[in-house]
XYZ file of C-alpha atoms in Angstrom:
87
model
C 93.802 74.762 115.173
C 92.931 78.463 114.521
C 93.989 80.947 117.053
C 93.542 84.866 116.919
C 95.754 86.957 117.873
C 96.693 90.536 118.475
C 99.847 91.664 117.839
C 101.768 94.980 117.139
C 105.004 95.728 118.452
C 109.008 94.592 117.696
C 108.673 92.020 120.329
C 106.214 90.122 118.073
C 108.691 89.896 115.080
C 111.559 88.528 117.363
C 108.865 86.168 119.298
C 107.470 85.041 115.946
C 111.077 84.193 114.619
C 112.061 82.393 117.949
C 108.911 80.115 118.005
C 109.459 78.990 114.374
C 112.907 79.069 113.705
C 114.741 78.327 117.342
C 111.939 76.350 118.957
C 110.348 74.939 116.060
C 106.897 75.218 118.146
C 105.770 78.227 115.988
C 102.921 78.755 113.187
C 103.704 77.538 109.623
C 101.653 80.369 108.194
C 99.663 83.602 109.112
C 96.390 84.452 107.937
C 95.156 87.950 109.231
C 92.851 90.956 108.542
C 95.825 93.313 108.213
C 99.188 92.642 109.023
C 101.532 94.918 111.298
C 104.540 96.123 109.780
C 106.607 94.558 112.530
C 105.181 91.268 112.530
C 105.780 90.763 108.603
C 109.118 91.210 109.344
C 109.072 88.326 111.754
C 107.556 86.156 108.961
C 110.013 86.932 106.131
C 112.928 86.313 108.893
C 111.195 82.843 109.848
C 110.561 82.115 106.056
C 106.898 81.249 106.878
C 104.236 82.565 104.597
C 102.323 85.395 105.520
C 98.912 86.837 103.497
C 96.567 89.736 104.809
C 93.696 91.685 103.119
C 91.530 88.716 102.210
C 88.193 88.671 100.165
C 86.908 87.291 103.459
C 87.464 87.996 106.633
C 89.487 85.310 108.001
C 88.410 85.443 111.637
C 85.086 84.147 110.808
C 85.374 82.132 107.695
C 87.969 79.920 108.973
C 86.575 77.316 111.774
C 88.587 75.078 114.329
C 89.447 71.783 112.581
C 90.028 73.216 109.029
C 92.474 72.539 106.688
C 93.926 75.476 105.309
C 96.329 75.406 102.414
C 98.129 78.722 101.263
C 99.868 79.014 97.668
C 101.929 81.899 98.181
C 104.683 82.651 95.101
C 106.347 85.187 96.392
C 106.367 88.271 98.233
C 104.009 90.865 97.407
C 102.296 88.622 94.615
C 98.601 87.359 95.012
C 98.148 84.450 97.297
C 95.381 81.830 97.321
C 93.948 80.306 100.387
C 91.909 77.225 100.246
C 89.743 76.082 103.113
C 88.553 72.359 103.290
C 85.787 71.761 106.290
C 86.509 69.123 108.537
C 83.899 66.577 108.058
């Protein structure tokens, strides 16, 4: 399920870390138009991939029910996003 969110504060980083590491109910990855610097720190702390500045707009490209795979080799390296449409 794709949930578009708006973040952009230090509470976003803390909340992300808590959801992923402590409660184990957070996202497995982040794909966004442009990630806010505080949010990337939360993703790094939570050890989840975060991808931004995609070739296509992820909000309009990824649909509910799609299977999304991310190959993110290392911080700062180009990531590949593969979208498989739900049949």
